[in-house]
Tab-separated table of C-alpha atoms and ligand atoms in Angstrom:
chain	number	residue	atom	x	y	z
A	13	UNK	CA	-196.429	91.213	30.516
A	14	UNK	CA	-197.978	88.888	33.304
A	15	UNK	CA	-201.815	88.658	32.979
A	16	UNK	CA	-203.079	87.627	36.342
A	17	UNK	CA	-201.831	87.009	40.038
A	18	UNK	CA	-200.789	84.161	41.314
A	19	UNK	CA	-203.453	83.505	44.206
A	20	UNK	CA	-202.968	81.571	47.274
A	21	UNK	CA	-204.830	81.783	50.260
A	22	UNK	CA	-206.859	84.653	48.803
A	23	UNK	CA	-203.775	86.808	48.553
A	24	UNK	CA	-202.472	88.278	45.300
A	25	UNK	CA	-198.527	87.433	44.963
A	26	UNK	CA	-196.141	87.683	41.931
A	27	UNK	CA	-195.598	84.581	39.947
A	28	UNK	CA	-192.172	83.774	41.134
A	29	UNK	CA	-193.873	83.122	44.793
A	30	UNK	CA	-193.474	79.522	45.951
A	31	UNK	CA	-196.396	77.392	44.897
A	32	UNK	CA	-197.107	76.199	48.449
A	33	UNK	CA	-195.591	78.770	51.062
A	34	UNK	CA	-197.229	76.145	53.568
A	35	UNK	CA	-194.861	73.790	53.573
A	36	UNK	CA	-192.209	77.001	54.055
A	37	UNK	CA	-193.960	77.681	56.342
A	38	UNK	CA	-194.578	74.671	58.334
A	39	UNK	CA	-191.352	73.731	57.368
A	40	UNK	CA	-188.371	76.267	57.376
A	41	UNK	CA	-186.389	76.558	60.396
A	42	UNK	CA	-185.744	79.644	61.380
A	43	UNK	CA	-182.564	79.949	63.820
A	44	UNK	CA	-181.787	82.382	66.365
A	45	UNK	CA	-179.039	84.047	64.682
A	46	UNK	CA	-181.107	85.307	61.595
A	47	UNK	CA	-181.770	88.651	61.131
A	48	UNK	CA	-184.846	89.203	58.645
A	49	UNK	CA	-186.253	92.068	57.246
A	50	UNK	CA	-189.944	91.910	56.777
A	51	UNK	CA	-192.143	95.124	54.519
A	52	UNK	CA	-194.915	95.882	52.822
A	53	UNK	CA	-193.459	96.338	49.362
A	54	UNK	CA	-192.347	99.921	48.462
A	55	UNK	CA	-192.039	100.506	52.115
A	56	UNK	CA	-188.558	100.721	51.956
A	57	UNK	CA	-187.648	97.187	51.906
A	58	UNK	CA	-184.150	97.370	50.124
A	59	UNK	CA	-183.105	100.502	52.602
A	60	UNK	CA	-183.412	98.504	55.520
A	61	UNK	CA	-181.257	95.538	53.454
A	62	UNK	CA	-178.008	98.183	52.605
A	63	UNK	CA	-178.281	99.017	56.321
A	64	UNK	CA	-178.210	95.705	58.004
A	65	UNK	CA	-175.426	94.572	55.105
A	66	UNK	CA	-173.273	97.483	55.736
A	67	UNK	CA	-173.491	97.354	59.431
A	68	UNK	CA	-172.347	93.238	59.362
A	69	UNK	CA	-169.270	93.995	57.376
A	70	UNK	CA	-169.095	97.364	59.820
A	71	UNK	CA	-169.300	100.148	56.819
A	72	UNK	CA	-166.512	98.196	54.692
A	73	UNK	CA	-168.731	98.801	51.367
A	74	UNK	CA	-167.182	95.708	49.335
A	75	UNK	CA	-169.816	93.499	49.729
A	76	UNK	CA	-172.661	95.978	48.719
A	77	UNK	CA	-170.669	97.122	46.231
A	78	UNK	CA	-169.865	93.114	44.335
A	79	UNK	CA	-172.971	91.190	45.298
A	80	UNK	CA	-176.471	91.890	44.166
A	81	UNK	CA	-179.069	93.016	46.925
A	82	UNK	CA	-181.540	90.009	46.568
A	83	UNK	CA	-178.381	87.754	46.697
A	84	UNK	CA	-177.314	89.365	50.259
A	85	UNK	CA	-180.631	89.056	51.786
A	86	UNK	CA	-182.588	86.715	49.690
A	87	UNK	CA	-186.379	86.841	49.582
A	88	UNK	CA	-187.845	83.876	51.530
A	89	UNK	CA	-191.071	83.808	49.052
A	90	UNK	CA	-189.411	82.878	46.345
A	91	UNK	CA	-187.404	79.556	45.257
A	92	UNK	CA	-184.118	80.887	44.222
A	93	UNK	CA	-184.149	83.131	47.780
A	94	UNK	CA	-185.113	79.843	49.464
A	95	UNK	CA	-182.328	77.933	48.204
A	96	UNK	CA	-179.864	80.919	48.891
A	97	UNK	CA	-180.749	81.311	52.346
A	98	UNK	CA	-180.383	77.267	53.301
A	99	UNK	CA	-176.994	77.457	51.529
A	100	UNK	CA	-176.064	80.956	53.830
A	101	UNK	CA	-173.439	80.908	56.765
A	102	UNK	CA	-174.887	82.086	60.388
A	103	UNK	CA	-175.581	84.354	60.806
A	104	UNK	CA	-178.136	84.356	57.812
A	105	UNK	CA	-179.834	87.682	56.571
A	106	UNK	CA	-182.868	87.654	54.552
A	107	UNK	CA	-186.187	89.117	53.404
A	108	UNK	CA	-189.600	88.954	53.128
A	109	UNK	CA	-193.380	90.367	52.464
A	110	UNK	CA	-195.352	87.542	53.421
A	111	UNK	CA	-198.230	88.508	55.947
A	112	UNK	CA	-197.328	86.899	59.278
A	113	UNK	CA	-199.987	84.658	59.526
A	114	UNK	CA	-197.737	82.657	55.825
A	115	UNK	CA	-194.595	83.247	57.630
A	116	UNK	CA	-192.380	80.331	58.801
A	117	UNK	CA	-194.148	79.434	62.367
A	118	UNK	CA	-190.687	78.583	63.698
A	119	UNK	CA	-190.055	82.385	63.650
A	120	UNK	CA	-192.722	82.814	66.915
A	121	UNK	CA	-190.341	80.754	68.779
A	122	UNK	CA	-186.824	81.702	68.048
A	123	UNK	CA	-185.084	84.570	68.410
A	124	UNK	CA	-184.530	85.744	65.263
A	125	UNK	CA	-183.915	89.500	64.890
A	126	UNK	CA	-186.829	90.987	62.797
A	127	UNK	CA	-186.889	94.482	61.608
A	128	UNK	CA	-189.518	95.778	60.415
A	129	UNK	CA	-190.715	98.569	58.076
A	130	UNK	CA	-193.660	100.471	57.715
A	131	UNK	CA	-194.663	103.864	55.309
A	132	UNK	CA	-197.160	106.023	54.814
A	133	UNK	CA	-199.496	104.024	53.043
A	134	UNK	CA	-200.507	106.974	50.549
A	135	UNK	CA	-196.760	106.603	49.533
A	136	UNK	CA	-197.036	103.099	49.622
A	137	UNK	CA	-199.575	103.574	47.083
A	138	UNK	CA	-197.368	106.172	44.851
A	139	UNK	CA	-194.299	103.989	44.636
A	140	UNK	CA	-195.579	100.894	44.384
A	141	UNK	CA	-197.869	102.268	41.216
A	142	UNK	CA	-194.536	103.046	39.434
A	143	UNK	CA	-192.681	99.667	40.233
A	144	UNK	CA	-195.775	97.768	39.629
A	145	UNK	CA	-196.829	98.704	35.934
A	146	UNK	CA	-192.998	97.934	35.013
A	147	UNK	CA	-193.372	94.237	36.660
A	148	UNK	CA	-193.288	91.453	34.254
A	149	UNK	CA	-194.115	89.179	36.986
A	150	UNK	CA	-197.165	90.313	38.304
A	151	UNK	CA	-200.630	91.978	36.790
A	152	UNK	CA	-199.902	96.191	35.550
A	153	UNK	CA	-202.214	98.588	36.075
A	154	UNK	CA	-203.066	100.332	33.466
A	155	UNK	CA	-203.728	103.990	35.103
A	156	UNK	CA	-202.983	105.335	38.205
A	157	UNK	CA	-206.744	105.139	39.507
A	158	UNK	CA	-206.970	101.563	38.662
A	159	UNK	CA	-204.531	100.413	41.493
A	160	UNK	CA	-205.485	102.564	44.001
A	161	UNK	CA	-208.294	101.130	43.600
A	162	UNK	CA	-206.517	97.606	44.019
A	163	UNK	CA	-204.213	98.482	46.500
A	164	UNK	CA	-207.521	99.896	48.405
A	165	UNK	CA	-209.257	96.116	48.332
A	166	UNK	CA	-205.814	94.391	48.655
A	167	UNK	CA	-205.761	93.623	45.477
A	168	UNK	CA	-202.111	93.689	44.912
A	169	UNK	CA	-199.121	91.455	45.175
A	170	UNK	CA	-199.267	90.921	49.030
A	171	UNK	CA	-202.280	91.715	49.805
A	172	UNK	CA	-203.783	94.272	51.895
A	173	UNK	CA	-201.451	96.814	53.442
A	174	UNK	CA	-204.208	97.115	56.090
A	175	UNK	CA	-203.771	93.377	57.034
A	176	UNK	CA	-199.847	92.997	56.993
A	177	UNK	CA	-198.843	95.959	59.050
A	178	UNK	CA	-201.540	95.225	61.509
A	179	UNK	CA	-200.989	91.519	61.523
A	180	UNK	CA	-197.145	92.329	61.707
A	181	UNK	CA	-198.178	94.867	64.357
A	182	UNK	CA	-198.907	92.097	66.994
A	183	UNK	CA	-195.613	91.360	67.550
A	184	UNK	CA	-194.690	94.877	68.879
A	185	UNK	CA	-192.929	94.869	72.191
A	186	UNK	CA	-191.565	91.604	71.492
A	187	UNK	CA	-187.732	92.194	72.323
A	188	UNK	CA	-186.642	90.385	69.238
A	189	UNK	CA	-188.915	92.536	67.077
A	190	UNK	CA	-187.758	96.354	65.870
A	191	UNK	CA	-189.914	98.779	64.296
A	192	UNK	CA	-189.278	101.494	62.233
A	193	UNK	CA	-190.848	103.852	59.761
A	194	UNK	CA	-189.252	104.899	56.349
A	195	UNK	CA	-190.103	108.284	57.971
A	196	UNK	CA	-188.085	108.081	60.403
A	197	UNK	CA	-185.284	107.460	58.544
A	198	UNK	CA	-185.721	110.084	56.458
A	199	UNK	CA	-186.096	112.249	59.662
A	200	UNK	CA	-182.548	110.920	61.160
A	201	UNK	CA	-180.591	108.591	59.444
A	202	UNK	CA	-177.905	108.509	61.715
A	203	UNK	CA	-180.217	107.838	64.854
A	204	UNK	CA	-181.874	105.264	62.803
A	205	UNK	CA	-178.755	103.288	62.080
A	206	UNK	CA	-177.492	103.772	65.794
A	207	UNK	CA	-181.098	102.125	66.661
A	208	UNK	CA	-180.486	99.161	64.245
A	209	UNK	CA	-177.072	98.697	65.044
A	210	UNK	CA	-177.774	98.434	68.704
A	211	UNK	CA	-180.725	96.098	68.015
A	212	UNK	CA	-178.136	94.051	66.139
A	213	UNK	CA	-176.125	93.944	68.816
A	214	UNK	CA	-173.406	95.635	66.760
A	215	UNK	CA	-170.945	98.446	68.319
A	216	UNK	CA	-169.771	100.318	65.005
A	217	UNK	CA	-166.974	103.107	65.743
A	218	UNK	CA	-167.350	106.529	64.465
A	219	UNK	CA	-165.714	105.761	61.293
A	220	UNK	CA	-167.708	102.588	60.755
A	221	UNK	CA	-170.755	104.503	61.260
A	222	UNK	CA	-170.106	107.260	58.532
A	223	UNK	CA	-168.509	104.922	56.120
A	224	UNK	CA	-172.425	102.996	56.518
A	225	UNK	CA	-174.201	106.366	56.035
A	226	UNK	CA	-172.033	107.526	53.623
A	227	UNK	CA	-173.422	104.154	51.475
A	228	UNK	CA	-176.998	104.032	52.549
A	229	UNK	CA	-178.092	107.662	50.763
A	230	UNK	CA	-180.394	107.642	48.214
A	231	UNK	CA	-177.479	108.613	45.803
A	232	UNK	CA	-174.955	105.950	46.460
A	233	UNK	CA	-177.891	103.357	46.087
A	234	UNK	CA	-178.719	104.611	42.768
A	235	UNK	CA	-175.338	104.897	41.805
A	236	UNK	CA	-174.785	101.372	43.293
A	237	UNK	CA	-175.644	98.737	40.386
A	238	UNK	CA	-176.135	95.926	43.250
A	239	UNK	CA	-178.773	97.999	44.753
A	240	UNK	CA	-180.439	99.721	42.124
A	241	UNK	CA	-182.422	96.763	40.606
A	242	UNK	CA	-180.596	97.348	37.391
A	243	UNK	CA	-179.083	93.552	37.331
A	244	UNK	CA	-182.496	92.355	37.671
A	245	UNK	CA	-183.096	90.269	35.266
A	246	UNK	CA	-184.658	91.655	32.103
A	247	UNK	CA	-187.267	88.712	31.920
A	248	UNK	CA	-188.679	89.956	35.302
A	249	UNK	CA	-189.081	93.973	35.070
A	250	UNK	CA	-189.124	96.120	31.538
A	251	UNK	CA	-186.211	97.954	32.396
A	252	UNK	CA	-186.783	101.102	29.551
A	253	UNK	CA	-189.840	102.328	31.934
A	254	UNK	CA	-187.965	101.167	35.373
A	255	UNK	CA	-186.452	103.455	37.821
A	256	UNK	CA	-186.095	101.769	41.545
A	257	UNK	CA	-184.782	104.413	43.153
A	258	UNK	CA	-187.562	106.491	41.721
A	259	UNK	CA	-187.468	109.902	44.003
A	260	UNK	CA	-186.584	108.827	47.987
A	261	UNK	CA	-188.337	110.978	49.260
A	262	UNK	CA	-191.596	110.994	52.071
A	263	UNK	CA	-195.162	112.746	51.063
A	264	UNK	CA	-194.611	112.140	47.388
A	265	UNK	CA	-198.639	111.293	47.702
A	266	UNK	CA	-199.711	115.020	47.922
A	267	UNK	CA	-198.127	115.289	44.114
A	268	UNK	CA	-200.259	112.578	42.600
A	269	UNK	CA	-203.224	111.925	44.876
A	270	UNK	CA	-206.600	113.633	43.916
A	271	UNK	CA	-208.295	115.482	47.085
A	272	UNK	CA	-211.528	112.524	46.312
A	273	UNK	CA	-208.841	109.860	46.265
A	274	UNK	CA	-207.490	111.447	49.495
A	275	UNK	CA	-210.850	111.122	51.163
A	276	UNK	CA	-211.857	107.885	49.936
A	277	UNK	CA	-208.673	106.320	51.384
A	278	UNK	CA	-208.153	108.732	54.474
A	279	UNK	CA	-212.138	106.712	54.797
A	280	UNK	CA	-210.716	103.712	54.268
A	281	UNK	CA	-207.650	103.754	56.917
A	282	UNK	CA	-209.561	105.161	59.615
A	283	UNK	CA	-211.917	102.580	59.570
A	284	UNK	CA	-208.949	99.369	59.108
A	285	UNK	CA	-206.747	101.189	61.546
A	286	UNK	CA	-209.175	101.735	64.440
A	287	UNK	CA	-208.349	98.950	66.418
A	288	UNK	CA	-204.509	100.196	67.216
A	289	UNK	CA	-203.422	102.830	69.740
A	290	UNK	CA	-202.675	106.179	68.593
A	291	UNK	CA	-199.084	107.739	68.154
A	292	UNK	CA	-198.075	104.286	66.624
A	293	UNK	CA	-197.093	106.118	62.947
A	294	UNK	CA	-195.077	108.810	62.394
A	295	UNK	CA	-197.327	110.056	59.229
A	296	UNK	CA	-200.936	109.931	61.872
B	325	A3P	N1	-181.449	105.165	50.470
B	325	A3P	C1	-182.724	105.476	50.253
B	325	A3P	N2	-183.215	106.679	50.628
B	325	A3P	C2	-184.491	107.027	50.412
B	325	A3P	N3	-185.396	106.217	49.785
B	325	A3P	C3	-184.966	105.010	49.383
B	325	A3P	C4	-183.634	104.569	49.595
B	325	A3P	N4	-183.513	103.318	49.078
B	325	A3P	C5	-184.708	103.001	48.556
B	325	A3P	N5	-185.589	104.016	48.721
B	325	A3P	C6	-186.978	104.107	48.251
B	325	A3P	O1	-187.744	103.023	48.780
B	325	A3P	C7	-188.772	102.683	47.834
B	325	A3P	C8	-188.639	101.211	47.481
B	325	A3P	O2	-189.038	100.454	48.585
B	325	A3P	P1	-188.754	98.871	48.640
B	325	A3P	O3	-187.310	98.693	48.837
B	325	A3P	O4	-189.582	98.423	49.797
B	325	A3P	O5	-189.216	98.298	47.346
B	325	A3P	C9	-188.594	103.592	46.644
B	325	A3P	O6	-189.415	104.731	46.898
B	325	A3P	P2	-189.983	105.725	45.781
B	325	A3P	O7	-190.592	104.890	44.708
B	325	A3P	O8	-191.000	106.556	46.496
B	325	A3P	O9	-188.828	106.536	45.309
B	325	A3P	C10	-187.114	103.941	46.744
B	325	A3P	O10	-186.736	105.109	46.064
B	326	LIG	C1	-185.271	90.789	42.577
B	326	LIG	C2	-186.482	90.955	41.795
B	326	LIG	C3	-187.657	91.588	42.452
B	326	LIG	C4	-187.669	91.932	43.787
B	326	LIG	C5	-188.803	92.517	44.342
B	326	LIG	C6	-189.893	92.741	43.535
B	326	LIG	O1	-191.022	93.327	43.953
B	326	LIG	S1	-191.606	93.519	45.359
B	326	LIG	O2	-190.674	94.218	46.245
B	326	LIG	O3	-191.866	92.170	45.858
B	326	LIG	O4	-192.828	94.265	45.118
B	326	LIG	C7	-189.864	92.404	42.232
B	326	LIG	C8	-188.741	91.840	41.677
């Protein structure tokens, strides 16, 4: 197991991050034609992927189905996602967590399609606790308490979930920017992919459109070995305690968090989120 971050710029990130993310990101071009998903991890990062890949190949589920998720839409942070995406055809998909203020400047400029998307952070908080203490790559936690309490300083890989979604947040109303809640697309799933597909630019037909839902449940991701983080290598994640599609569901947080850890973070976000307007989250 890992024993520490890696830290750059005072930000926690796993150890397969690129040593200096500011040369990527004074650096990497972004083009217009990208489309990039951007999360907080455990925000439903890999959901948003399967969508945008199934509605480019317009529901045909071959490619989801033969190529490994973090091959499709490589993670920017990382050198083997790097590589990946400067060897991709246009128009290029990929991913990323980086806070805004690390990500490529080019991207302020172009006009990249960016989706973005955001969770209830209490949930935030539940997943990422169960993906995080089976991480080889990054510092476990050894009880549930101990990284709330880190994810309530920042002190996880990322950072603060305060910080990215309201430095992401900026960028609303920007025409090349969508956001969209893991809520919401739990609340309609086919008037979440209509949303993205438009965004996209993409017409599907009625049978494109169910043959994508019919592949983005939670089911056919877990039974999908390219999506399930089962190929992941073993080096990177102890696979005997691993389960990435752990439950799929929204509110999972009322099951594990105490009613002091409830307070002490429903504290926390009211005094981080007071800034923004209100109606902005689905879970408010
Ligand atoms: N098709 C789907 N439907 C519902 N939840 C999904 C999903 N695909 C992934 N998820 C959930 O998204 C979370 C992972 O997010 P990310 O992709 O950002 O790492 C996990 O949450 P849980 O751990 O709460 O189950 C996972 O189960
Ligand atoms: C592909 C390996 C991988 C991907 C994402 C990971 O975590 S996180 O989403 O960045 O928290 C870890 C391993």
């Amino acid at each position: 197991m890992a024993t520490d971050y890696l830290w750059i710029e005072g930000i926690p990130f796993h150890w397969t991050t690129i040593r200096d993310l500011r040369s990527l990101r004074d650096g990497f071009l972004v083009r217009d034609q990208d489309v990039i998903t951007l999360s907080y991890p455990k925000s439903g990062t890999n959901w948003i992927k399967e969508i945008t890949n199934l509605i480019h190949t317009r529901g045909d589920p071959s490619w989801v189905q033969s190529v490994v998720s973090w091959e499709r839409s490589p993670w920017i942070e990382t050198p083997e996602g790097l590589e990946l995406i400067e060897k991709q055809g246009d128009p290029r998909s990929y991913t990323s967590h980086l806070p805004v203020h690390l990500f490529p400047t080019s991207l302020f400029t172009s006009k990249a399609k960016v989706i973005y998307i955001m969770r209830n952070p209490r949930d935030v908080i539940v997943s990422g606790y169960h993906f995080h203490k089976t991480l080889k790559i990054t510092k476990n936690p050894s009880s549930f308490e101990e990284y709330f309490e880190w994810f309530l300083r920042g002190n996880v890989p990322f950072g603060s979930w305060f910080d990215h979604v309201g430095g992401w947040l900026q960028m609303r109303g920007k025409e090349n920017f969508l956001f969209i809640s893991y809520e919401e697309l739990h609340q309609d799933i086919r008037a979440s992919v209509e949303k993205i597909s438009r965004f996209l630019g993409t017409e599907l037909n009625p049978e494109e459109m169910d043959s994508v839902l019919q592949h983005v449940t939670f089911q056919a991701m877990k039974d999908n070995k390219m999506s399930n983080f089962s190929l992941v290598p073993d080096i990177h994640i102890d696979h005997s305690n691993m389960r990435f599609m752990r439950k799929g569901i929204a509110g999972d947080w009322k099951n594990q968090l105490t009613v002091a850890q409830t307070e002490a973070f429903d504290r926390v976000y009211r005094e981080k989120m007071a800034g923004l307007p209100p109606g902005l989250f689905p879970w408010d």
